[in-house]
PDB file of C-alpha atoms and ligand atoms in Angstrom:
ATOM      1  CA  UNK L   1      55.847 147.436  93.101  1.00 90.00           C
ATOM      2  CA  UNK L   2      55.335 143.598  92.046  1.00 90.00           C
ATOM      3  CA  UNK L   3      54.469 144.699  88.291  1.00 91.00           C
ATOM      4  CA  UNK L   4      57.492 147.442  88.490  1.00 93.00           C
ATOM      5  CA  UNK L   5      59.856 144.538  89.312  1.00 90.00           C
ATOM      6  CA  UNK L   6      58.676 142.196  86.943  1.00 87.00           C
ATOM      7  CA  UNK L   7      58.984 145.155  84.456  1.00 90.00           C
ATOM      8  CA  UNK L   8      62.348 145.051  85.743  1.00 88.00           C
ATOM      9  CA  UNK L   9      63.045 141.200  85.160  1.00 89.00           C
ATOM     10  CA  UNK L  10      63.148 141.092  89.042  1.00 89.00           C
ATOM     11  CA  UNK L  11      61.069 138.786  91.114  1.00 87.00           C
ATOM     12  CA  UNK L  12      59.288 140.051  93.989  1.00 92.00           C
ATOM     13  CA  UNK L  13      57.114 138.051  96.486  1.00 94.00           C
ATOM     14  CA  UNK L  14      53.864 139.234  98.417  1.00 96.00           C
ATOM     15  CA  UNK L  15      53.467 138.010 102.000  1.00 97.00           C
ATOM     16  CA  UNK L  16      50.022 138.794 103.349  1.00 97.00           C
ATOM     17  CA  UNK L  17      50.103 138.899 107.171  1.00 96.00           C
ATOM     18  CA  UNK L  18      47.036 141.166 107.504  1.00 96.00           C
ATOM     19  CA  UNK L  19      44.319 138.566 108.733  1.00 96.00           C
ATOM     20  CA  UNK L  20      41.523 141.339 107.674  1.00 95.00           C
ATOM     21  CA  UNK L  21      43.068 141.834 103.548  1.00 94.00           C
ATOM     22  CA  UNK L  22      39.604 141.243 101.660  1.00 90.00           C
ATOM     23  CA  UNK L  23      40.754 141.245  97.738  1.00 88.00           C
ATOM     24  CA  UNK L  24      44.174 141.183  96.131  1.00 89.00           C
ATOM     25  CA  UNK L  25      45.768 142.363  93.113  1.00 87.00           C
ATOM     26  CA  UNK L  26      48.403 140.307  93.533  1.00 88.00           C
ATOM     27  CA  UNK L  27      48.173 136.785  94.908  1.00 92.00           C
ATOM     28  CA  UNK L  28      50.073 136.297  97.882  1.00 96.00           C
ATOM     29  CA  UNK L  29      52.852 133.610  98.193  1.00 96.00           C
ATOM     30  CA  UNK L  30      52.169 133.561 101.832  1.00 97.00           C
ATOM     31  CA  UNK L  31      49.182 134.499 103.589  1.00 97.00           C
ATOM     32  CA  UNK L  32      48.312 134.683 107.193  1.00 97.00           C
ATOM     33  CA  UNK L  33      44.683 134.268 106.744  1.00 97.00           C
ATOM     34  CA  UNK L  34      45.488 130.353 105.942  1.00 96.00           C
ATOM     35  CA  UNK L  35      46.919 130.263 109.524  1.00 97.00           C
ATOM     36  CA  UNK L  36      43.690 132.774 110.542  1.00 97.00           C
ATOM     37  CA  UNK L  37      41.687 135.185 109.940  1.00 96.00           C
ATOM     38  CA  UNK L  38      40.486 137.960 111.529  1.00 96.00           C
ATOM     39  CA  UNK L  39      36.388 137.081 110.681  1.00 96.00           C
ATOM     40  CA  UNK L  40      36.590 133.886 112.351  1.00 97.00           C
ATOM     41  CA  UNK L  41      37.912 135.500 115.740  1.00 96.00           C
ATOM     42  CA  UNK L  42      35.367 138.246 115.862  1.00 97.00           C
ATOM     43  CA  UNK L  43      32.684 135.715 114.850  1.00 96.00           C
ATOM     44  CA  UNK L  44      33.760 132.929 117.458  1.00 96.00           C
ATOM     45  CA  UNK L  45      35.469 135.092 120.215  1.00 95.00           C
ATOM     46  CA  UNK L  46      33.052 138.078 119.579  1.00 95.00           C
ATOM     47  CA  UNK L  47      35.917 140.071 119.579  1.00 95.00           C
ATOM     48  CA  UNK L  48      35.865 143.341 118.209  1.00 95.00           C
ATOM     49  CA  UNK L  49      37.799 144.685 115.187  1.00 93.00           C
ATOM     50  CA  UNK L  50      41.212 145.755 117.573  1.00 92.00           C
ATOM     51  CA  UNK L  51      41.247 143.102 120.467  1.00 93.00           C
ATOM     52  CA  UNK L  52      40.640 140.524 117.192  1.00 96.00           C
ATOM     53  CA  UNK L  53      43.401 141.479 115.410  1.00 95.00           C
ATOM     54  CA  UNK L  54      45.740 141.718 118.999  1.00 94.00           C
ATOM     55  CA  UNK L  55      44.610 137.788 119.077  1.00 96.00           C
ATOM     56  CA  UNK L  56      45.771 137.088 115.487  1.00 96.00           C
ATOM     57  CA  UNK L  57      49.269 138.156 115.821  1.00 95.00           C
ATOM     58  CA  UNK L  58      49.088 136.623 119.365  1.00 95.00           C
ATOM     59  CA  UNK L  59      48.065 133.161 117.905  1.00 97.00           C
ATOM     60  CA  UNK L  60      50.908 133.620 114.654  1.00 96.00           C
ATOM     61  CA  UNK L  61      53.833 134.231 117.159  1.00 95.00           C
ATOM     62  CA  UNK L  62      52.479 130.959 119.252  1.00 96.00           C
ATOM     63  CA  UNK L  63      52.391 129.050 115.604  1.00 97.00           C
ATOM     64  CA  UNK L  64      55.929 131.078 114.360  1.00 95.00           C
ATOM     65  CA  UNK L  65      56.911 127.563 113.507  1.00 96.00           C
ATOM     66  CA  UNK L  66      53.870 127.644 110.610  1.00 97.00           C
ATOM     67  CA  UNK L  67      55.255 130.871 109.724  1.00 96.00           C
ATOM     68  CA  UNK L  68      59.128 130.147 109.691  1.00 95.00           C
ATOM     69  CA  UNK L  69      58.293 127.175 107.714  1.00 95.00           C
ATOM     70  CA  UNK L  70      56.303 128.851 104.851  1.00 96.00           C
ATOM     71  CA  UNK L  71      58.817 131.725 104.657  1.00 94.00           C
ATOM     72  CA  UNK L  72      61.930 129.487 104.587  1.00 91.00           C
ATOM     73  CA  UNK L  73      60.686 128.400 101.041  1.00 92.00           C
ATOM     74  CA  UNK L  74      61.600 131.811 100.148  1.00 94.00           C
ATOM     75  CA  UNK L  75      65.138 132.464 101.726  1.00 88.00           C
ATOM     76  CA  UNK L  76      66.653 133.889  98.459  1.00 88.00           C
ATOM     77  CA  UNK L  77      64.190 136.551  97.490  1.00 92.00           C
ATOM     78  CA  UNK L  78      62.753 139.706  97.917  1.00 95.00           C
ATOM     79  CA  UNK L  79      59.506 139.789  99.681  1.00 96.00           C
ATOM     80  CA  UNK L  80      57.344 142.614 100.204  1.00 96.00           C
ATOM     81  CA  UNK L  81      55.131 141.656 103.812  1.00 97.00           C
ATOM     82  CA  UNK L  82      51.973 143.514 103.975  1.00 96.00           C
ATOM     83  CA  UNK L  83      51.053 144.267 107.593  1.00 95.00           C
ATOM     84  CA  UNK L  84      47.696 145.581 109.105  1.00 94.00           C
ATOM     85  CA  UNK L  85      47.466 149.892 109.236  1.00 90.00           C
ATOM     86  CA  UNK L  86      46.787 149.551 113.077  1.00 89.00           C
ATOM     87  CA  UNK L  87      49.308 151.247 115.132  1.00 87.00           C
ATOM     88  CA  UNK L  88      49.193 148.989 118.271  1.00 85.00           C
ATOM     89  CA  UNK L  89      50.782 146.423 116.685  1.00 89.00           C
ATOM     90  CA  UNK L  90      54.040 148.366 116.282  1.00 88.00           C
ATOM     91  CA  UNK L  91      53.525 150.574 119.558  1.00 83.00           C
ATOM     92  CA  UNK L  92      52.232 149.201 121.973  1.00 82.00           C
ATOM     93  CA  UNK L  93      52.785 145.455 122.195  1.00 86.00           C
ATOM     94  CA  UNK L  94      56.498 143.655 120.750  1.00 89.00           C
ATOM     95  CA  UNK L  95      54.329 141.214 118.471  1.00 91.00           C
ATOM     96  CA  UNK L  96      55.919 142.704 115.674  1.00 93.00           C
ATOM     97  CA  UNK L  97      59.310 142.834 117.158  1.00 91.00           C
ATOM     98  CA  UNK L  98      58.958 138.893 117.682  1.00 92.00           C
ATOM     99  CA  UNK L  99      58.032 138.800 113.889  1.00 94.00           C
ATOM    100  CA  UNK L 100      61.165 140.749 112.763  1.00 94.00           C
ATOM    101  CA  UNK L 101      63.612 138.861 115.181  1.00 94.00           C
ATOM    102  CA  UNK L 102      62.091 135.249 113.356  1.00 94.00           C
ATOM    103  CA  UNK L 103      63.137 136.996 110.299  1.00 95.00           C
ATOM    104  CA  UNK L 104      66.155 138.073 111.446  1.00 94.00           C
ATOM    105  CA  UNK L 105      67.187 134.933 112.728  1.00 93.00           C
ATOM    106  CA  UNK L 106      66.591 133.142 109.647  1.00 92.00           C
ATOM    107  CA  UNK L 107      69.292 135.641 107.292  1.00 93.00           C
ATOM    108  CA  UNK L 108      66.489 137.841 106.070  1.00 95.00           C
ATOM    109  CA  UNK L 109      67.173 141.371 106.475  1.00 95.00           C
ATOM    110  CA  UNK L 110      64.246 144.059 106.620  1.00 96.00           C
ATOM    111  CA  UNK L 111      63.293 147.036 106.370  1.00 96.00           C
ATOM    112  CA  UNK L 112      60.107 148.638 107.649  1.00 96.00           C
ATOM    113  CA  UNK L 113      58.626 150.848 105.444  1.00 96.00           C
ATOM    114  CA  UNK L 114      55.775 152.825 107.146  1.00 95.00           C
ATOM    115  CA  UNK L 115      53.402 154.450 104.623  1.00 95.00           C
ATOM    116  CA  UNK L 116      51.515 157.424 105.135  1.00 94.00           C
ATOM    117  CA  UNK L 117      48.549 158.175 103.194  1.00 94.00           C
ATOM    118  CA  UNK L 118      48.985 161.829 101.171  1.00 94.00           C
ATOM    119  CA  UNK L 119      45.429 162.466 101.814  1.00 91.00           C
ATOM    120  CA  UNK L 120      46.043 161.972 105.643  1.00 88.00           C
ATOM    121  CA  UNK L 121      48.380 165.132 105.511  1.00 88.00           C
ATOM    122  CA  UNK L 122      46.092 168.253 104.824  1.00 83.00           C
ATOM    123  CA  UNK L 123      47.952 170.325 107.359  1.00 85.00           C
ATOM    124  CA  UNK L 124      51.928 170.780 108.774  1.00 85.00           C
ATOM    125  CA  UNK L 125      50.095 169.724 112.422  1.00 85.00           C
ATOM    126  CA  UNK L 126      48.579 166.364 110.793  1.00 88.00           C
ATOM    127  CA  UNK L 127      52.395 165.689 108.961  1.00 87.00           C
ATOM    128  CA  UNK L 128      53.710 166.371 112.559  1.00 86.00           C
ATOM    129  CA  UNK L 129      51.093 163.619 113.774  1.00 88.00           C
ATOM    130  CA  UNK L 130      52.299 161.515 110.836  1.00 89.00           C
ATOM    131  CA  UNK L 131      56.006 161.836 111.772  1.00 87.00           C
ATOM    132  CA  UNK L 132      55.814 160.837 114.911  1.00 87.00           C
ATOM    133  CA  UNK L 133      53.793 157.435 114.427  1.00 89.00           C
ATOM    134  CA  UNK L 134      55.916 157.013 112.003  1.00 90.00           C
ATOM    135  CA  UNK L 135      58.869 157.876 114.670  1.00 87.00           C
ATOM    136  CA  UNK L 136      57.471 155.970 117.492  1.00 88.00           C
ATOM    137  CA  UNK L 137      57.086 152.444 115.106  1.00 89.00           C
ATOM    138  CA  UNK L 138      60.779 153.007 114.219  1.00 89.00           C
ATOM    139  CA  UNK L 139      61.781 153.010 117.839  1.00 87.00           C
ATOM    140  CA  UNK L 140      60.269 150.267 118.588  1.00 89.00           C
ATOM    141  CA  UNK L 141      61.100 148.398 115.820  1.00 90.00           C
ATOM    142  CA  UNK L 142      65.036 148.836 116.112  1.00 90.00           C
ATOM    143  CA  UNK L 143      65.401 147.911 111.711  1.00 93.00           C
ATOM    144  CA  UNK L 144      66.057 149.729 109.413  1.00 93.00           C
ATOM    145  CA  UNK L 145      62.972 152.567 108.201  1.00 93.00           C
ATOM    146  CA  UNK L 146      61.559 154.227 105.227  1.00 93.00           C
ATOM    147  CA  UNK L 147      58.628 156.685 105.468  1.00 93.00           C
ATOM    148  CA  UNK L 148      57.123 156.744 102.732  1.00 95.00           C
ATOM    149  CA  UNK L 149      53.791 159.189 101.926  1.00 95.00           C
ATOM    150  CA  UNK L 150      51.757 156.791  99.611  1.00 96.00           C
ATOM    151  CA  UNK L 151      48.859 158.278  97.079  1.00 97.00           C
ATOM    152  CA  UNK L 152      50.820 160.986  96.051  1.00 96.00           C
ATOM    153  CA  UNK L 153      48.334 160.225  92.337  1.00 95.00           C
ATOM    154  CA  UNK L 154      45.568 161.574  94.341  1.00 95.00           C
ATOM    155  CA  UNK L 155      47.361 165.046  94.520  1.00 93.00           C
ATOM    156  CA  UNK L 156      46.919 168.099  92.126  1.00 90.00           C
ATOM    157  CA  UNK L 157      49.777 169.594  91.065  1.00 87.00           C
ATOM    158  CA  UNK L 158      48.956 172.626  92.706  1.00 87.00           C
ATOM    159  CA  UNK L 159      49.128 170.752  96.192  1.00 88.00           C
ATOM    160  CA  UNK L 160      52.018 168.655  95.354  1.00 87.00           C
ATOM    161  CA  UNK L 161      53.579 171.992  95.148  1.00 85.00           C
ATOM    162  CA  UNK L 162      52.288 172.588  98.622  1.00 84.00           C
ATOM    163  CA  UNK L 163      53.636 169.137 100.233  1.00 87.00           C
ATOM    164  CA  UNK L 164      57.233 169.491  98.508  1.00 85.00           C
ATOM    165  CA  UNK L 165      57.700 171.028 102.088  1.00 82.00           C
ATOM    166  CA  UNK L 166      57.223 167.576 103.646  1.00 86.00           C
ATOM    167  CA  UNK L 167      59.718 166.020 101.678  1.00 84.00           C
ATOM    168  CA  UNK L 168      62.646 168.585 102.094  1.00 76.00           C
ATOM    169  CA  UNK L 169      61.534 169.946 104.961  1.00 77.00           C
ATOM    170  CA  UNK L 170      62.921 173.444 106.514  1.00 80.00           C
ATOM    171  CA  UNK L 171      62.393 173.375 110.094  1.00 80.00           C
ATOM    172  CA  UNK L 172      61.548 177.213 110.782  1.00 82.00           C
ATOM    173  CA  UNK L 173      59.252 176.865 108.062  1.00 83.00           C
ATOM    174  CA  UNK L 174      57.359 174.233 109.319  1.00 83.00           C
ATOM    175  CA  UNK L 175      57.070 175.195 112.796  1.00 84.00           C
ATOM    176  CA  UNK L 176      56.195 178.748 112.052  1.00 84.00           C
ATOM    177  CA  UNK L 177      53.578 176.946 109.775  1.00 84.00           C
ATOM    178  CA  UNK L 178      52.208 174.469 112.269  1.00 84.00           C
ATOM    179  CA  UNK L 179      52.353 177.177 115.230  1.00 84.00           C
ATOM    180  CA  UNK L 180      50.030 179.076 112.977  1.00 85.00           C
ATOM    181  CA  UNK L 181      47.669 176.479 113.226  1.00 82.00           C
ATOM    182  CA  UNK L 182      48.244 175.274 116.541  1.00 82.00           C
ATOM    183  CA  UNK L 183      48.600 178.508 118.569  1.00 80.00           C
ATOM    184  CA  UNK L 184      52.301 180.046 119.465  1.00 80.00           C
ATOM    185  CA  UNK L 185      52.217 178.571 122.836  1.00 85.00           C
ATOM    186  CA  UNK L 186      53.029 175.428 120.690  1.00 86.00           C
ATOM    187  CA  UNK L 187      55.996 176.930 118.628  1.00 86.00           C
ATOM    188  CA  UNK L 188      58.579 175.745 120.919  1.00 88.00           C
ATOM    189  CA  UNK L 189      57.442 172.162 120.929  1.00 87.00           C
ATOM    190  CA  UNK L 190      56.773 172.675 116.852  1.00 86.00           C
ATOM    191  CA  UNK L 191      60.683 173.866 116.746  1.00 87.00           C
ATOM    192  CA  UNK L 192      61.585 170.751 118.317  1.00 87.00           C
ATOM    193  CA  UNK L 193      59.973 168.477 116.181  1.00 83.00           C
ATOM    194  CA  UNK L 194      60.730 170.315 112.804  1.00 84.00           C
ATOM    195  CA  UNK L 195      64.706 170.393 113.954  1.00 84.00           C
ATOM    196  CA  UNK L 196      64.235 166.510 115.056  1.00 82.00           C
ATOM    197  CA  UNK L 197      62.726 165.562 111.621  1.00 79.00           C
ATOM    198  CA  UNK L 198      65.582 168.141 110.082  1.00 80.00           C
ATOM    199  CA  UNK L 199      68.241 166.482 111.838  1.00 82.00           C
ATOM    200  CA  UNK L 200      67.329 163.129 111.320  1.00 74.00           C
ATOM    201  CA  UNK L 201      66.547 162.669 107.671  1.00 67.00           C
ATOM    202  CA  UNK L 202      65.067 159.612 108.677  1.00 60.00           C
ATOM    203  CA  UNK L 203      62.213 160.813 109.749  1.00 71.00           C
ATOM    204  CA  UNK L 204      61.159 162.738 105.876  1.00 81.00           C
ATOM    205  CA  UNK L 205      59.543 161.185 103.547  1.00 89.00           C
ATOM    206  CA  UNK L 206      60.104 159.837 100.071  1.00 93.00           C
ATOM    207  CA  UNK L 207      56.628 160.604  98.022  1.00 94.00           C
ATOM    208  CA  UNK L 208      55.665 157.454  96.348  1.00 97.00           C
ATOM    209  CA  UNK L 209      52.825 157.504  93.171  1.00 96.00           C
ATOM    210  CA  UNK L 210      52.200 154.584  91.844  1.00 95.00           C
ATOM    211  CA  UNK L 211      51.189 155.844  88.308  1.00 95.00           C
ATOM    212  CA  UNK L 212      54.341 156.580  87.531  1.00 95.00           C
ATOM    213  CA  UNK L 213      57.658 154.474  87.026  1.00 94.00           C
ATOM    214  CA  UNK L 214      60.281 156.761  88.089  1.00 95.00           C
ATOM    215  CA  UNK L 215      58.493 156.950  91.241  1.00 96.00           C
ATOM    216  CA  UNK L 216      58.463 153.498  92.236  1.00 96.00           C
ATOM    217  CA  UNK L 217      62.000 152.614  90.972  1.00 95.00           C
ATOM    218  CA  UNK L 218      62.988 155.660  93.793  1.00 95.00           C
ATOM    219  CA  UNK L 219      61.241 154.262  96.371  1.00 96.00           C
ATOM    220  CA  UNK L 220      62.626 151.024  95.453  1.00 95.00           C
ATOM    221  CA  UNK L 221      65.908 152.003  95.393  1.00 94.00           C
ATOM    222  CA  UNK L 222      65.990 153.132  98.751  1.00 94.00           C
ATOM    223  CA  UNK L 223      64.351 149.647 100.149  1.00 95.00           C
ATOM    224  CA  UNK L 224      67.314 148.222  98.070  1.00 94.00           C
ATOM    225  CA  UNK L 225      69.782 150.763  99.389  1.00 94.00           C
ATOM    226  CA  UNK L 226      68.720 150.198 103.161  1.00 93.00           C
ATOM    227  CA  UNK L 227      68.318 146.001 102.418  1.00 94.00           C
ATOM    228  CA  UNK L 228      71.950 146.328 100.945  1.00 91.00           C
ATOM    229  CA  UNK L 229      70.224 144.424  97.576  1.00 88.00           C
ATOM    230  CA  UNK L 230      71.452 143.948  94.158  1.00 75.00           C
ATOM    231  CA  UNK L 231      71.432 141.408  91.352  1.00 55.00           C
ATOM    232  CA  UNK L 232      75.641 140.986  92.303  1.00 54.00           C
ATOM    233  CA  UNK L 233      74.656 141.762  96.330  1.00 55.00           C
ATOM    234  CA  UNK L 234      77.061 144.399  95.593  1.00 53.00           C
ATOM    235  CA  UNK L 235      76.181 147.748  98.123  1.00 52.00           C
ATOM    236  CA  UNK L 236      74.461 149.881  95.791  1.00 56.00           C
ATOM    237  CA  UNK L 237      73.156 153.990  96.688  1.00 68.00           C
ATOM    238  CA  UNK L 238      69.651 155.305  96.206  1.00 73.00           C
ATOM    239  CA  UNK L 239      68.641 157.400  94.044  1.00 76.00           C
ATOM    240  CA  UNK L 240      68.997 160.948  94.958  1.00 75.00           C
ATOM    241  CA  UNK L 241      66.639 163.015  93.292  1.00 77.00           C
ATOM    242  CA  UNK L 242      63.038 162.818  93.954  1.00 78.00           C
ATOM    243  CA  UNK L 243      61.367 162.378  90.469  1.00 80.00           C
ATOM    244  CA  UNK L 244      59.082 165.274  89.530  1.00 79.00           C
ATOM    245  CA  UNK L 245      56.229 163.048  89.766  1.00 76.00           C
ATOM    246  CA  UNK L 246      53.849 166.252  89.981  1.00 64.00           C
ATOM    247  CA  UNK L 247      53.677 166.528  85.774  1.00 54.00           C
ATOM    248  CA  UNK L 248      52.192 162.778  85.651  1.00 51.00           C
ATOM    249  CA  UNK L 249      48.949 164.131  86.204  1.00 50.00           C
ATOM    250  CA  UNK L 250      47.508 161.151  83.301  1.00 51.00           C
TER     251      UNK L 250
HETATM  252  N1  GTP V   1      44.649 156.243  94.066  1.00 72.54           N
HETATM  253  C1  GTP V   1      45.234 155.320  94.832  1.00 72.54           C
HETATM  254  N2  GTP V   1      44.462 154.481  95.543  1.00 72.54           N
HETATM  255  C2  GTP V   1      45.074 153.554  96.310  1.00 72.54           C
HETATM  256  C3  GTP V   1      46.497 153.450  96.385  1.00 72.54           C
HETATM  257  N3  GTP V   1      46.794 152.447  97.238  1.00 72.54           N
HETATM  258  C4  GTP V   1      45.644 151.943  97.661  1.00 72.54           C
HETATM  259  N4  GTP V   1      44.589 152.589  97.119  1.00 72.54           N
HETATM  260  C5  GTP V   1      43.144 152.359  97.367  1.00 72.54           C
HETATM  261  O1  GTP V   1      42.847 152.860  98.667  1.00 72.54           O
HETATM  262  C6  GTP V   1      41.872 152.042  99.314  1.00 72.54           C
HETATM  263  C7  GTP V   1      42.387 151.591 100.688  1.00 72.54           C
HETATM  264  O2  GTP V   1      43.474 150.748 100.504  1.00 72.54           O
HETATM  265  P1  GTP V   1      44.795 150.836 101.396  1.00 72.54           P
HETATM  266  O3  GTP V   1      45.233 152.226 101.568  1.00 72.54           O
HETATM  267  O4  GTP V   1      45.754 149.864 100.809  1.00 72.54           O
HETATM  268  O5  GTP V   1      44.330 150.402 102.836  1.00 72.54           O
HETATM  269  P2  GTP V   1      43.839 149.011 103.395  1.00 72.54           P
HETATM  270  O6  GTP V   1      44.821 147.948 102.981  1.00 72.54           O
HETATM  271  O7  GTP V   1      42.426 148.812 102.976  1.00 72.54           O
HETATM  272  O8  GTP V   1      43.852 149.268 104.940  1.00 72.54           O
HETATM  273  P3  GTP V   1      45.032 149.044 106.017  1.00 72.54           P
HETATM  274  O9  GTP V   1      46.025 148.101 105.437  1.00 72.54           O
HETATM  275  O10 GTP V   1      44.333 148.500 107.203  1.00 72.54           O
HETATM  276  O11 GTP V   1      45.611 150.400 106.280  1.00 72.54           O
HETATM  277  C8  GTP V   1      41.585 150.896  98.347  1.00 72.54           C
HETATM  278  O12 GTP V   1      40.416 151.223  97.642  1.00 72.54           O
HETATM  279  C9  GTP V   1      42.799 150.894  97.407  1.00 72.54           C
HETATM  280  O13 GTP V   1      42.485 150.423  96.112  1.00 72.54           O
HETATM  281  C10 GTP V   1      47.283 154.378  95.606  1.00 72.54           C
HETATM  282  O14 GTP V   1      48.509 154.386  95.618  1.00 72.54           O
HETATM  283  N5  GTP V   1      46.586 155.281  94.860  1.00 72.54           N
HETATM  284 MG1   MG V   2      46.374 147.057 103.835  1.00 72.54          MG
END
């Protein structure tokens, strides 16, 4: 995304506020693991991995001042914030509700983009588990969302054939598919979900690969779209039409 925009003459920054991130490709402007890191707390709390993390984002919203201050440098521009993959954080506790209201409250606006790995979704009952992390982070987030299924240069053509499903889904499809799986004592539930994920198209999926331009640039469009983003700040619409990004097989 970083290269794509500089491709693009755009500047993009990288804010790292996963205290576990081990190697970069891109240097982050901002980085949580100056403020802490995730290695110390396990080492000196003897914390493990989850409670560690929990104590992180506890200790960045007590120093939000630290945080405010290094992200004010930044007011004008378009940052991409890596957070941790650990669902808790966006479920079950409103640390990262605190972090969005800070940004919020200093003119940013956001979107949270929730990515879900291709090779997570083998199965229509493992998308259904997908959407609804994906749902419940949205709901407790309250800003604007993108799903977006990540790795999609991992999959075959053949399967990206297979997963087109996900992205314009058809509900009786899916939850004839996932009752299949699931036994039919599940099919009204699996109705449900494939009509709530129908009905509210933000709960699909835009596939992202990251091989291939076109790709990106959609995905980016829609971050731009949702962000209300352009070079004049003029509103601008996404792109409508999900590249083929099946025939970049290279
Ligand atoms: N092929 C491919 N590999 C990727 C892509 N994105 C990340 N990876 C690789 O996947 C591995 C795991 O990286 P991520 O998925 O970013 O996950 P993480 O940042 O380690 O973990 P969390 O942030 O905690 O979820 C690393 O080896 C990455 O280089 C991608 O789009 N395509
Ligand atoms: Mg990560």
């Amino acid at each position: 995304m970083v290269q794509h925009a500089q491709n693009a003459k755009r500047r993009v920054n990288l804010v790292n506020l996963d205290p576990a991130a081990e190697a970069f490709d891109y240097q982050p402007a901002i980085d949580i693991k100056e403020l802490i890191t995730l290695e110390d707390v396990m080492d000196e709390m003897d914390y493990g991995p989850n409670g560690g993390l929990v104590y992180c984002f506890e200790f960045l919203v007590e120093n939000m001042d630290w945080f405010e201050e290094q992200i004010g440098e930044y007011e004008d521009d378009y940052l991409i914030i890596d957070c941790p993959g650990q669902i808790e954080l966006y479920t079950h506790i409103p640390i990262m509700r605190e972090i969005t209201h800070t940004l919020h409250r200093i003119g940013f606006n956001i979107v949270g983009v929730y990515c879900l790995e291709s090779q997570f979704v083998e199965d229509t009952s493992k998308y259904f588990a997908g959407v609804m992390s994906a749902t419940s982070a949205m709901f407790n987030l309250e800003i604007p969302h993108l799903n977006v299924m990540t790795k999609m240069d991992l999959v075959s053509s053949e399967q990206q054939k297979l997963m087109d499903r996900y992205f314009d889904p058809d509900p009786l499809l899916l939850s004839d598919e996932a009752s299949k799986q699931m036994g039919q004592r599940y099919h009204d539930l699996n109705l449900a979900l494939a009509r709530l994920i129908d009905d509210f198209s933000m709960v699909s999926f835009l596939p992202l690969n990251i091989k291939d331009e076109d790709s990106i640039a959609y995905v980016l469009s829609h971050a731009d779209n949702a962000l209300q983003w352009g070079e004049d700040q003029e509103p601008k619409e996404p792109e409508d039409e999900i590249p083929d990004i099946a025939e970049n097989d290279d």
